[in-house]
mmCIF file of C-alpha atoms (C1' of nucleotides) and ligand atoms in Angstrom:
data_model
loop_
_atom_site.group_PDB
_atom_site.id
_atom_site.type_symbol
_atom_site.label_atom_id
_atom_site.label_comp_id
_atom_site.label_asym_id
_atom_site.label_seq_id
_atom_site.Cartn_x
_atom_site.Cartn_y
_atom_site.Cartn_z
ATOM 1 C CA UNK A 1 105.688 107.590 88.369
ATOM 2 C CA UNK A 2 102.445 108.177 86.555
ATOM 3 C CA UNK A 3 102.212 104.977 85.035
ATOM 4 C CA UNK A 4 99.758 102.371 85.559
ATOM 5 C CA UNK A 5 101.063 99.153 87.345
ATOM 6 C CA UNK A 6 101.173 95.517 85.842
ATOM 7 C CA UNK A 7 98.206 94.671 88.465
ATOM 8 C CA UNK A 8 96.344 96.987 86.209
ATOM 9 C CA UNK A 9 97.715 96.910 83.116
ATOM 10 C CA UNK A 10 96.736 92.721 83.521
ATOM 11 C CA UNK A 11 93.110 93.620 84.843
ATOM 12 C CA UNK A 12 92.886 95.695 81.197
ATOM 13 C CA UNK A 13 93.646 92.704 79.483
ATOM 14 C CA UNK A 14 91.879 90.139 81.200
ATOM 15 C CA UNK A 15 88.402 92.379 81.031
ATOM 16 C CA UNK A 16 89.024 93.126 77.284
ATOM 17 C CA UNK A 17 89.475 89.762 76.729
ATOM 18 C CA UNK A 18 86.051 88.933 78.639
ATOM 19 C CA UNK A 19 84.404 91.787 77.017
ATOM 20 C CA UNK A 20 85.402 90.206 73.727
ATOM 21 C CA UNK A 21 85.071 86.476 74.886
ATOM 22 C CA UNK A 22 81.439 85.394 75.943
ATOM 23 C CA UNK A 23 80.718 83.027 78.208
ATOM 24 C CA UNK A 24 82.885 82.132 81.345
ATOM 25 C CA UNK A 25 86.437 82.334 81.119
ATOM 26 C CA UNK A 26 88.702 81.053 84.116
ATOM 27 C CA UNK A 27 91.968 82.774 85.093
ATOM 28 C CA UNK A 28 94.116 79.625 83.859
ATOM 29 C CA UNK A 29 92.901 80.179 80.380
ATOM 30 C CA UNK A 30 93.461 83.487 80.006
ATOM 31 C CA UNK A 31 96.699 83.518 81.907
ATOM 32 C CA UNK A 32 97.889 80.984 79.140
ATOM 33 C CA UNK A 33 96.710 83.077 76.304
ATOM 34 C CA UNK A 34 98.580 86.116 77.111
ATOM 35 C CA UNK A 35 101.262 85.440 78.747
ATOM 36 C CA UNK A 36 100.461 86.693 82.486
ATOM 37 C CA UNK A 37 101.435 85.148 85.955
ATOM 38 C CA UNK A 38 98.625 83.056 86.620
ATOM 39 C CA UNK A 39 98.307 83.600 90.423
ATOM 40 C CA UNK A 40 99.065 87.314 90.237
ATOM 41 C CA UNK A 41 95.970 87.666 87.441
ATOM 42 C CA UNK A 42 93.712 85.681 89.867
ATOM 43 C CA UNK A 43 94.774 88.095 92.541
ATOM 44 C CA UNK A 44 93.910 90.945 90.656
ATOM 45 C CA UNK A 45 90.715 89.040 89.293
ATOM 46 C CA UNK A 46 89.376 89.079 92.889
ATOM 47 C CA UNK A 47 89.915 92.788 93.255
ATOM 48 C CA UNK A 48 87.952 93.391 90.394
ATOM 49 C CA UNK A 49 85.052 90.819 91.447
ATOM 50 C CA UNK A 50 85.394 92.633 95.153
ATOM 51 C CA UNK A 51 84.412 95.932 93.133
ATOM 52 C CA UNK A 52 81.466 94.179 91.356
ATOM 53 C CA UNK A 53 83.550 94.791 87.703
ATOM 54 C CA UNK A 54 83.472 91.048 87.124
ATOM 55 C CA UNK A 55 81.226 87.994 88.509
ATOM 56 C CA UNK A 56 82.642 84.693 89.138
ATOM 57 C CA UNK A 57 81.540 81.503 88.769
ATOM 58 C CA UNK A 58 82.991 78.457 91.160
ATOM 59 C CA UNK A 59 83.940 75.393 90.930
ATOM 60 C CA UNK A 60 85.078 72.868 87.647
ATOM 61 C CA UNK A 61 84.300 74.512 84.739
ATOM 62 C CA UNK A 62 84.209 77.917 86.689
ATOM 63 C CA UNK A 63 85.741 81.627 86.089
ATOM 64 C CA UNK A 64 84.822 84.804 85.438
ATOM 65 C CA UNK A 65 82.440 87.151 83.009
ATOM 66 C CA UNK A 66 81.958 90.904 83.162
ATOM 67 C CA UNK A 67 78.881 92.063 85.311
ATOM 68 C CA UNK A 68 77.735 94.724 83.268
ATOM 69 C CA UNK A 69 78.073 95.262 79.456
ATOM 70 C CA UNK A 70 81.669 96.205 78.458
ATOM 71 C CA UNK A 71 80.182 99.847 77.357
ATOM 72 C CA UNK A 72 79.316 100.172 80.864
ATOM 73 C CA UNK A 73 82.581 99.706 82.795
ATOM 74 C CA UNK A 74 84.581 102.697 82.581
ATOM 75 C CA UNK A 75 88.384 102.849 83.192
ATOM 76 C CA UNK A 76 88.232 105.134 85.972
ATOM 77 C CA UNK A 77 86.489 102.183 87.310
ATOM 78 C CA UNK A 78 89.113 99.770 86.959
ATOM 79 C CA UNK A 79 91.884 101.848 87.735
ATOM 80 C CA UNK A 80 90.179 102.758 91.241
ATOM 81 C CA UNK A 81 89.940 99.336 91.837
ATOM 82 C CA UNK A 82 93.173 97.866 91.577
ATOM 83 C CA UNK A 83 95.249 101.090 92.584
ATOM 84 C CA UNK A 84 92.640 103.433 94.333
ATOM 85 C CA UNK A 85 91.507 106.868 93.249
ATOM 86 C CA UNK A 86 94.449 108.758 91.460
ATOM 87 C CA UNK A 87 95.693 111.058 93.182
ATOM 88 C CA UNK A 88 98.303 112.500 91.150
ATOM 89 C CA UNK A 89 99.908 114.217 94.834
ATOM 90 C CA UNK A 90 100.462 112.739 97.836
ATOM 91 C CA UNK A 91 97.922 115.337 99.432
ATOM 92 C CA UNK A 92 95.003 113.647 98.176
ATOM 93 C CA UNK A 93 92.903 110.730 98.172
ATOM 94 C CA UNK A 94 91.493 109.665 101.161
ATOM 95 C CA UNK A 95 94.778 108.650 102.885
ATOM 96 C CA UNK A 96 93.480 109.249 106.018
ATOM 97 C CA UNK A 97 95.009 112.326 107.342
ATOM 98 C CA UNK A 98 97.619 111.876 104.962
ATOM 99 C CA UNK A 99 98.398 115.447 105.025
ATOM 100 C CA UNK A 100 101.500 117.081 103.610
ATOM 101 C CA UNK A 101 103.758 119.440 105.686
ATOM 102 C CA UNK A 102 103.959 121.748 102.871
ATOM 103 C CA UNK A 103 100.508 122.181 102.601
ATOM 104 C CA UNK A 104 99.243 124.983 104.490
ATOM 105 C CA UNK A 105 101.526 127.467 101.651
ATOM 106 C CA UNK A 106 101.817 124.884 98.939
ATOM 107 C CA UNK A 107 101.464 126.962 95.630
ATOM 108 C CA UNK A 108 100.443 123.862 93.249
ATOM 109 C CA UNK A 109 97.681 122.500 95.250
ATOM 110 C CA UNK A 110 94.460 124.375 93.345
ATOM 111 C CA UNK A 111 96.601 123.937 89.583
ATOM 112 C CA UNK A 112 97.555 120.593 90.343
ATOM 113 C CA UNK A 113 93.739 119.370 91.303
ATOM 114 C CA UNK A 114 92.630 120.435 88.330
ATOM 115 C CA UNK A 115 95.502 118.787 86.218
ATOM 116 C CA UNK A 116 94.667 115.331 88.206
ATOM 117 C CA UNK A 117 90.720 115.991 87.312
ATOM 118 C CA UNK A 118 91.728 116.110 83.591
ATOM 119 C CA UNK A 119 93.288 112.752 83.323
ATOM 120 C CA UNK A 120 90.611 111.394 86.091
ATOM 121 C CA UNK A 121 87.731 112.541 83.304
ATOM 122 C CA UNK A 122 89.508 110.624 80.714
ATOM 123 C CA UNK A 123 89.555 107.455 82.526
ATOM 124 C CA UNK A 124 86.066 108.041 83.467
ATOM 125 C CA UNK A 125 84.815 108.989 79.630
ATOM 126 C CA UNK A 126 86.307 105.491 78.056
ATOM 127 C CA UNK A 127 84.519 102.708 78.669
ATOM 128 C CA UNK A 128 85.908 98.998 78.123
ATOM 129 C CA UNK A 129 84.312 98.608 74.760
ATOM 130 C CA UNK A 130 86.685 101.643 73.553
ATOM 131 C CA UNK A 131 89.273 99.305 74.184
ATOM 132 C CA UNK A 132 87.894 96.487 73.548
ATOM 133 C CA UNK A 133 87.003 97.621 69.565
ATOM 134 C CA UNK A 134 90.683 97.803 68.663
ATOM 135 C CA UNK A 135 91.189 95.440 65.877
ATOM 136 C CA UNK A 136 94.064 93.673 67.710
ATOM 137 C CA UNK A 137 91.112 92.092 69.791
ATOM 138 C CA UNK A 138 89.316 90.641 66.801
ATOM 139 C CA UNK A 139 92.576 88.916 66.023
ATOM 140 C CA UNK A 140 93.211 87.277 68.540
ATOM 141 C CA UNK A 141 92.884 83.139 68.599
ATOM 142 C CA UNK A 142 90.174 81.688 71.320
ATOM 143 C CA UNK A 143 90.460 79.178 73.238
ATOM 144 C CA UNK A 144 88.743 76.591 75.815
ATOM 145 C CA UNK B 1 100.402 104.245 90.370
ATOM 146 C CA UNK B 2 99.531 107.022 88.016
ATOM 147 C CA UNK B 3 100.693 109.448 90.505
ATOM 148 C CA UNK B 4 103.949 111.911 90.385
ATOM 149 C CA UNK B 5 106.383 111.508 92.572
ATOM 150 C CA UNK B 6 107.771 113.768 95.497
ATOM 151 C CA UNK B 7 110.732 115.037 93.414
ATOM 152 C CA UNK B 8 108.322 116.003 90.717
ATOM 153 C CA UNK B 9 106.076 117.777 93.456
ATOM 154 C CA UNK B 10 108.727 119.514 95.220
ATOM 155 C CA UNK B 11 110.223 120.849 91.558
ATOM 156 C CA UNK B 12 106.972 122.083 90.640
ATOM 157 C CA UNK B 13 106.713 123.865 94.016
ATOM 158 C CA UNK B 14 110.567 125.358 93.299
ATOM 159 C CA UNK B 15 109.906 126.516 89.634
ATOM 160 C CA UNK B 16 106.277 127.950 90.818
ATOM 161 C CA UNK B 17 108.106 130.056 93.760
ATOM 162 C CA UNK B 18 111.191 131.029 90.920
ATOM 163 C CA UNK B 19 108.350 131.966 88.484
ATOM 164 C CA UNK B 20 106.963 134.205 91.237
ATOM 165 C CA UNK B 21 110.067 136.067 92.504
ATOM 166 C CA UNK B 22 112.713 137.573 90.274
ATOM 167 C CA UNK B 23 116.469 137.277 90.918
ATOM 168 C CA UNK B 24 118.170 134.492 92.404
ATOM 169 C CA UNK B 25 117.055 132.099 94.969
ATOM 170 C CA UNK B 26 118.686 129.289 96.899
ATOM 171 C CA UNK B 27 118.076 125.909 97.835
ATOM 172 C CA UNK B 28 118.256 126.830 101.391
ATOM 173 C CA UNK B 29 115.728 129.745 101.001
ATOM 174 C CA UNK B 30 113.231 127.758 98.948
ATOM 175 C CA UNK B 31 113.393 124.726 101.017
ATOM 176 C CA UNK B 32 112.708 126.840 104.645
ATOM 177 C CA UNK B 33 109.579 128.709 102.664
ATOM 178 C CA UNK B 34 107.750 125.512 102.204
ATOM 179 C CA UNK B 35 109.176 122.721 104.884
ATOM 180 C CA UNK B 36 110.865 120.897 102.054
ATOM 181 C CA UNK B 37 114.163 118.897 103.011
ATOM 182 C CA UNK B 38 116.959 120.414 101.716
ATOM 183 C CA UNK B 39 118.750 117.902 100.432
ATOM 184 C CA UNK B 40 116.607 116.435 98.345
ATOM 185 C CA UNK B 41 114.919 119.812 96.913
ATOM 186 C CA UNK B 42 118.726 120.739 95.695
ATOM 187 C CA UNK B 43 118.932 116.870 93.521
ATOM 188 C CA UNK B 44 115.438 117.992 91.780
ATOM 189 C CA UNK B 45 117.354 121.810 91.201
ATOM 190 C CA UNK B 46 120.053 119.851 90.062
ATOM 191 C CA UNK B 47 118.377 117.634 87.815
ATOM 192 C CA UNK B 48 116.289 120.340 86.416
ATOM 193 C CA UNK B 49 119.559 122.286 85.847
ATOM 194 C CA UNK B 50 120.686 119.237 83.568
ATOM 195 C CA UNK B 51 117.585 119.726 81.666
ATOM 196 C CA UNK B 52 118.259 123.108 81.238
ATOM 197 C CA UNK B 53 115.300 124.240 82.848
ATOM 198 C CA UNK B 54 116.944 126.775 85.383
ATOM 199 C CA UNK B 55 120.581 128.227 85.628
ATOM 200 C CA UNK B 56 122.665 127.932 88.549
ATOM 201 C CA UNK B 57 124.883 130.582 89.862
ATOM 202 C CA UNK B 58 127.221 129.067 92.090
ATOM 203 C CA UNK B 59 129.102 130.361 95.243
ATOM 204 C CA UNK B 60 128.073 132.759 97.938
ATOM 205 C CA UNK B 61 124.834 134.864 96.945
ATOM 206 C CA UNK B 62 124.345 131.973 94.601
ATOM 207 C CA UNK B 63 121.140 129.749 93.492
ATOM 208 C CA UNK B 64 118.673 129.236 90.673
ATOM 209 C CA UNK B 65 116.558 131.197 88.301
ATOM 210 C CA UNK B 66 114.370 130.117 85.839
ATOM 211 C CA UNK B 67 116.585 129.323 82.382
ATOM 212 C CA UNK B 68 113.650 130.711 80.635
ATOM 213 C CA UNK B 69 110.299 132.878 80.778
ATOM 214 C CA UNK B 70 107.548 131.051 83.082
ATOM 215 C CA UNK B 71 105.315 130.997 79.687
ATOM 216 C CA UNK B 72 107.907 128.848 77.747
ATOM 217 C CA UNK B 73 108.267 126.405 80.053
ATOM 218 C CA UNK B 74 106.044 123.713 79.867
ATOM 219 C CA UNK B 75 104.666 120.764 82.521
ATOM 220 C CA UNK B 76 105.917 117.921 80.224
ATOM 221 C CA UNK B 77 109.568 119.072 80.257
ATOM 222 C CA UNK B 78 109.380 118.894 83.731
ATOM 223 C CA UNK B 79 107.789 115.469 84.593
ATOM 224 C CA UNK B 80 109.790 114.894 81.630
ATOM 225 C CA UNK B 81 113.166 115.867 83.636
ATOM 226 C CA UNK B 82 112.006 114.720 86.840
ATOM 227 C CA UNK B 83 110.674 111.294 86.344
ATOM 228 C CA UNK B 84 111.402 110.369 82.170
ATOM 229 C CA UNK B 85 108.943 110.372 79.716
ATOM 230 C CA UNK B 86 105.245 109.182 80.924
ATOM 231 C CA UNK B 87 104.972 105.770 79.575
ATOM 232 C CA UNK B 88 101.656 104.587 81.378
ATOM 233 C CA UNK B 89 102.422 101.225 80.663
ATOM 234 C CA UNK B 90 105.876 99.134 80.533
ATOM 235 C CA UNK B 91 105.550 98.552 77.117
ATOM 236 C CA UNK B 92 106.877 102.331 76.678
ATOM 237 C CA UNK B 93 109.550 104.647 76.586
ATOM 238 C CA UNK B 94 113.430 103.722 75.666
ATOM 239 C CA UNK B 95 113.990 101.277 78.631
ATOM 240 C CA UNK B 96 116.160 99.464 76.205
ATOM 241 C CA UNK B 97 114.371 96.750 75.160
ATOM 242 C CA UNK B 98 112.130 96.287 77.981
ATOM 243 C CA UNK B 99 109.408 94.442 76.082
ATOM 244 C CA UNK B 100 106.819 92.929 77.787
ATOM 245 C CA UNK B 101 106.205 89.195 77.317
ATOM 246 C CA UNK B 102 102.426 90.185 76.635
ATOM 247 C CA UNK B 103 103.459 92.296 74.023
ATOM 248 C CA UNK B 104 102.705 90.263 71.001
ATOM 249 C CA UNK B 105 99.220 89.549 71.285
ATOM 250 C CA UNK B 106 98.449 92.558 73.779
ATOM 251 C CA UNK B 107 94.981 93.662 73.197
ATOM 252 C CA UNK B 108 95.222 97.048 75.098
ATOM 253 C CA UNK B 109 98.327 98.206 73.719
ATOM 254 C CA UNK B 110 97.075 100.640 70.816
ATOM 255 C CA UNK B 111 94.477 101.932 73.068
ATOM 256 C CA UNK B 112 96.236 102.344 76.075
ATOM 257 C CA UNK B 113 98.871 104.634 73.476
ATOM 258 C CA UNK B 114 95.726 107.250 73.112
ATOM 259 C CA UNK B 115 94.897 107.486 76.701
ATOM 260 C CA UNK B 116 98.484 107.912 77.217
ATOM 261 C CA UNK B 117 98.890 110.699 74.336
ATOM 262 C CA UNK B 118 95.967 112.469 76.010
ATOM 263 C CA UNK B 119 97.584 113.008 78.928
ATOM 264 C CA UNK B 120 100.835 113.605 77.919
ATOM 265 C CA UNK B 121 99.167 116.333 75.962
ATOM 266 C CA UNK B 122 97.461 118.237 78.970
ATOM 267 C CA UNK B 123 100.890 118.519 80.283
ATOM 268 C CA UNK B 124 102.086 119.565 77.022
ATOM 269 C CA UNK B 125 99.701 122.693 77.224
ATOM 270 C CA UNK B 126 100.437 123.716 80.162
ATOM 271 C CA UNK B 127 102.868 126.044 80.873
ATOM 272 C CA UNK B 128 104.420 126.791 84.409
ATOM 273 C CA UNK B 129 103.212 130.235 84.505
ATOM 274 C CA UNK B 130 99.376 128.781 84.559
ATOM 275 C CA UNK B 131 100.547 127.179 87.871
ATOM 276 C CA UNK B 132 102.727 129.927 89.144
ATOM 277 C CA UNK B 133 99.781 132.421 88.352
ATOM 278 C CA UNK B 134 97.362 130.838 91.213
ATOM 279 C CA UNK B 135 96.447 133.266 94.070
ATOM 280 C CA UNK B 136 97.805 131.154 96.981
ATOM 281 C CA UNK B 137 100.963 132.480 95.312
ATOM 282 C CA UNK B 138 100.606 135.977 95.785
ATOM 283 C CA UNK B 139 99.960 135.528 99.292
ATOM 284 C CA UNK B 140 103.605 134.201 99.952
ATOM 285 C CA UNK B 141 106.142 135.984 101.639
ATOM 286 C CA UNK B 142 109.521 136.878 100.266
ATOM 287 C CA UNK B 143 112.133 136.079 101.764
ATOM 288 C CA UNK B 144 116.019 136.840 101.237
ATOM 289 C "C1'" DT C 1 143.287 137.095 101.240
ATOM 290 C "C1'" DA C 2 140.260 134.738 104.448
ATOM 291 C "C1'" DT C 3 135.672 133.335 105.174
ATOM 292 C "C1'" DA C 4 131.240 131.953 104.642
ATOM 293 C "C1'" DA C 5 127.672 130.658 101.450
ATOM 294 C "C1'" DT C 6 126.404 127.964 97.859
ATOM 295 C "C1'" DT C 7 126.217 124.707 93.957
ATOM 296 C "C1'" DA C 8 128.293 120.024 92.023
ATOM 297 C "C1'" DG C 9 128.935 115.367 92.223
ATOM 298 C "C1'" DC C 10 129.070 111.222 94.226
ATOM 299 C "C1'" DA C 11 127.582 107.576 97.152
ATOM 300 C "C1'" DT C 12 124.685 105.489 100.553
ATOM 301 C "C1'" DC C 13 120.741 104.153 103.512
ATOM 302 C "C1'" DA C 14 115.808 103.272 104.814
ATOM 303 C "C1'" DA C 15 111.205 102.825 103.713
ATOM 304 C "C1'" DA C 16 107.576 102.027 100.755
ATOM 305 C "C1'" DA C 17 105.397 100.107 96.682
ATOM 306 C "C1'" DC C 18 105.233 96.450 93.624
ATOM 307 C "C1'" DA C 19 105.565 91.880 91.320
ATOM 308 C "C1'" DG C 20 105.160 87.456 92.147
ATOM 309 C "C1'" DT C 21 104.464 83.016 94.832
ATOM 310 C "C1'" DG C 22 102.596 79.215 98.293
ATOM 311 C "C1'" DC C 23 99.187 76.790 100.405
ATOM 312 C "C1'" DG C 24 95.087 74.949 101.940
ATOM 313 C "C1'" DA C 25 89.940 75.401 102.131
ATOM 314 C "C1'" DA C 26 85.554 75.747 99.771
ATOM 315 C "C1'" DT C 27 82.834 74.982 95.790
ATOM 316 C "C1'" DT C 28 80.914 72.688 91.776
ATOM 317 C "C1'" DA C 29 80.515 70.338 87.028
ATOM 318 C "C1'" DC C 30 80.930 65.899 85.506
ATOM 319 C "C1'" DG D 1 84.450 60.723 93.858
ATOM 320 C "C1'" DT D 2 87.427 63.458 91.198
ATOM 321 C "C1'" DA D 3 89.261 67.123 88.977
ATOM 322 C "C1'" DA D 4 88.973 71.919 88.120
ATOM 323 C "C1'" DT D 5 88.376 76.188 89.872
ATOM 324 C "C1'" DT D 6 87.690 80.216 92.841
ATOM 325 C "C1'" DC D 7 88.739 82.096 97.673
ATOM 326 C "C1'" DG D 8 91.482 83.955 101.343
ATOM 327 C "C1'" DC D 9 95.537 84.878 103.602
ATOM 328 C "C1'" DA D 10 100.288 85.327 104.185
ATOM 329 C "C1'" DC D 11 104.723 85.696 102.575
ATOM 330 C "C1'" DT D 12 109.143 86.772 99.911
ATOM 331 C "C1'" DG D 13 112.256 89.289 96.824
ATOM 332 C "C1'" DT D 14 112.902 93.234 93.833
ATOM 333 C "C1'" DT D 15 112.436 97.874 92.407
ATOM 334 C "C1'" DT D 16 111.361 102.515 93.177
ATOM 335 C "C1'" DT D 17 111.283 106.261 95.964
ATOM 336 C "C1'" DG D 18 112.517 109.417 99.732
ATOM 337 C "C1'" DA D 19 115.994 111.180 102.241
ATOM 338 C "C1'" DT D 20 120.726 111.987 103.865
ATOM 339 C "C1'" DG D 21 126.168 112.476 104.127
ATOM 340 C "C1'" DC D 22 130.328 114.120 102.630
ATOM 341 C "C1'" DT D 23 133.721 116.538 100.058
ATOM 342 C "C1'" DA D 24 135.254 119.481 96.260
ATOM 343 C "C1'" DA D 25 134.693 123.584 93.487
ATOM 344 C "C1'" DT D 26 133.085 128.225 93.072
ATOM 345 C "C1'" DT D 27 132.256 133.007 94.315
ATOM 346 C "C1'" DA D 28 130.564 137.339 96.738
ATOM 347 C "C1'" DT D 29 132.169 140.037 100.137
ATOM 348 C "C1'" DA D 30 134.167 141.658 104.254
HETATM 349 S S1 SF4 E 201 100.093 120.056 99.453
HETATM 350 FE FE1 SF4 E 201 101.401 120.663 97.711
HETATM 351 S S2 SF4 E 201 103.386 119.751 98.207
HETATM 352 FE FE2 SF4 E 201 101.916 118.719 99.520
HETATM 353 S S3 SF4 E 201 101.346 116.894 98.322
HETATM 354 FE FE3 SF4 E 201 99.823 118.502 97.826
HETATM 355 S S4 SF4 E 201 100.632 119.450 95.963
HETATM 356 FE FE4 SF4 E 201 102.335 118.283 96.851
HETATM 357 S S1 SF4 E 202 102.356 95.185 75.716
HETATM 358 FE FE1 SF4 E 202 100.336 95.221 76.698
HETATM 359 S S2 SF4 E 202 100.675 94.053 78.587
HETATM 360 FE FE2 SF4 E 202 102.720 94.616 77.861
HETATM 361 S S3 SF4 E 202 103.159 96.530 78.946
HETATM 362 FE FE3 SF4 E 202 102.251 97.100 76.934
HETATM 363 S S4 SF4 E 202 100.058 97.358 77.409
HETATM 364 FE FE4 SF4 E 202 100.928 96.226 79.134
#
DNA sequence: TATAATTAGCATCAAAACAGTGCGAATTAC
DNA sequence: GTAATTCGCACTGTTTTGATGCTAATTATA
C-alpha cells in the first residue's frame, strides 16, 4: 500500500528518541513515553540490534543505544531492516524466484525500477539526525 | 510495506498497453496479452473508470480507452485511484479520525510529512506516457 | 429480432501480511 | 539474592490483499 508499517514507523521513533536521548534507554521506558506496545517495540528493537542499527545492553539497568552516530544511520537502513528492501513490485527483491507470470512482456518493469530507485535514494540520503533535528524532539520531556 | 499493490500493478500495465494502442480494448484482450486474471484486471478498469481515468464503452465490441491523452495523465491519480492517497504513515490521509495514540508527542511526524511529500511528488511528475513510452512496449503484439 | 460480447455492480472466499501478545530462559546491576 | 531487563520462539486475531462468482444491463452485428 506504499506506506510504511507500525513495526517501522515505532523503530523511527524509538531511534530518534535514542539519537536524542544519551545514554541507555530500555524498551519499557520508551514504550511508556510514547505510547507504543511494549512487547511489539522490543520485537522490533531486536530487529534493529540483529542489523547492528542499535546495541543493547543486558540485564537491570539494561537497554539499548544507537551503534553509530545518528548522522550515520540512514533510513534506507532502517526501513530494510524491519520490512526488507522496497521493492515497490512484486517482481523484485530477492524473493527467491519470486517471479511474476507477466513478466517476460510486462511493459512497466524498466519505468517502474527506476520510480522504486527514486524513493529508495531518498531513504538512503536522510540520515536519523534529519529526523531527529525536528524541534518536536527538543520538546519532548525525559525520563528515567 | 512501501510497496504497490497488484491492482495498482496490473492498472499500470492496462493504461501502459491503452496508451500504446488506439481504439478500444477489452478486459478480455488485455488480460490474455499479459497473463493477468480477468476478473480482477476488469475491478482495477472499473475503479479507474470511477476516477475518470478511462471511458468505458459497453456491449459487444466494447472496452476501455484512455479518458484522456497519455501526457495528462499522471502516476499519482492512479495510485491515487487504485490504492487512496499515499499516506506513509497512519497518521495520514482522511481515515476519519484515525489518529494514532503516538500522535501527540510523535517525534517523526513532521519529518516523516517531507519524505512523504517527496515521493508523492515523483509520482506527481510523472505522466503515464513516460511509462507507456519504454521500448519493451513497442515490441508487443496487437491483438484484436 | 436473436445472439453473443462486454461492461456494471454486487457479494464472497482464501491467502497473505500485519499488529499484538505470552512465556520462560539468560543476563546483570545493585 | 532480587529485581530489572534483554533474548528467543511461538502463537493468536485482525486487516489487507488477491482472486473469483453470478446476474443484470448494454450494444454491435448477423
Ligand atoms: S514483472 Fe511487471 S507485472 Fe510483474 S511484478 Fe514486475 S512490474 Fe509488476
Ligand atoms: S503520529 Fe507518529 S507514530 Fe503515529 S502514525 Fe504518525 S508518524 Fe506514526
Amino acid at each position: 500500500m506504499l506506506q510504511l508499517t507500525k513495526r517501522t514507523d515505532y523503530g523511527l521513533i524509538a531511534l530518534t528518541h535514542l539519537a536524542g536521548h544519551s545514554g541507555v534507554r530500555s524498551v519499557r521506558s520508551i514504550a511508556d513515553l510514547y505510547p507504543i506496545p511494549r512487547r511489539l517495540l522490543a520485537e522490533v528493537l531486536k530487529d534493529l540490534l540483529h542489523s547492528h542499527l542499535v546495541e543493547s545492553h543486558r540485564g537491570a539497568q539494561g537497554g539499548y543505544t544507537l551503534a553509530r552516530p545518528p548522522g550515520e544511520i540512514m533510513l534506507s537502513e532502517i526501513v530494510e531492516a524491519l520490512e526488507g528492501a522496497p521493492s515497490l513490485t512484486s517482481c523484485e527483491g530477492s524473493h527467491t524466484e519470486n517471479s511474476c507470470a507477466v513478466e517476460a512482456v510486462c511493459p512497466i518493469r524498466s519505468p517502474i525500477h527506476v520510480l522504486r530507485q527514486g524513493i529508495w535514494r531518498m531513504l538512503e540520503q536522510t540520515a536519523l539526525s534529519d529526523l531527529a533535528g525536528w524541534p518536536e524532539l527538543a520538546r519532548i520531556p525525559s525520563f528515567r
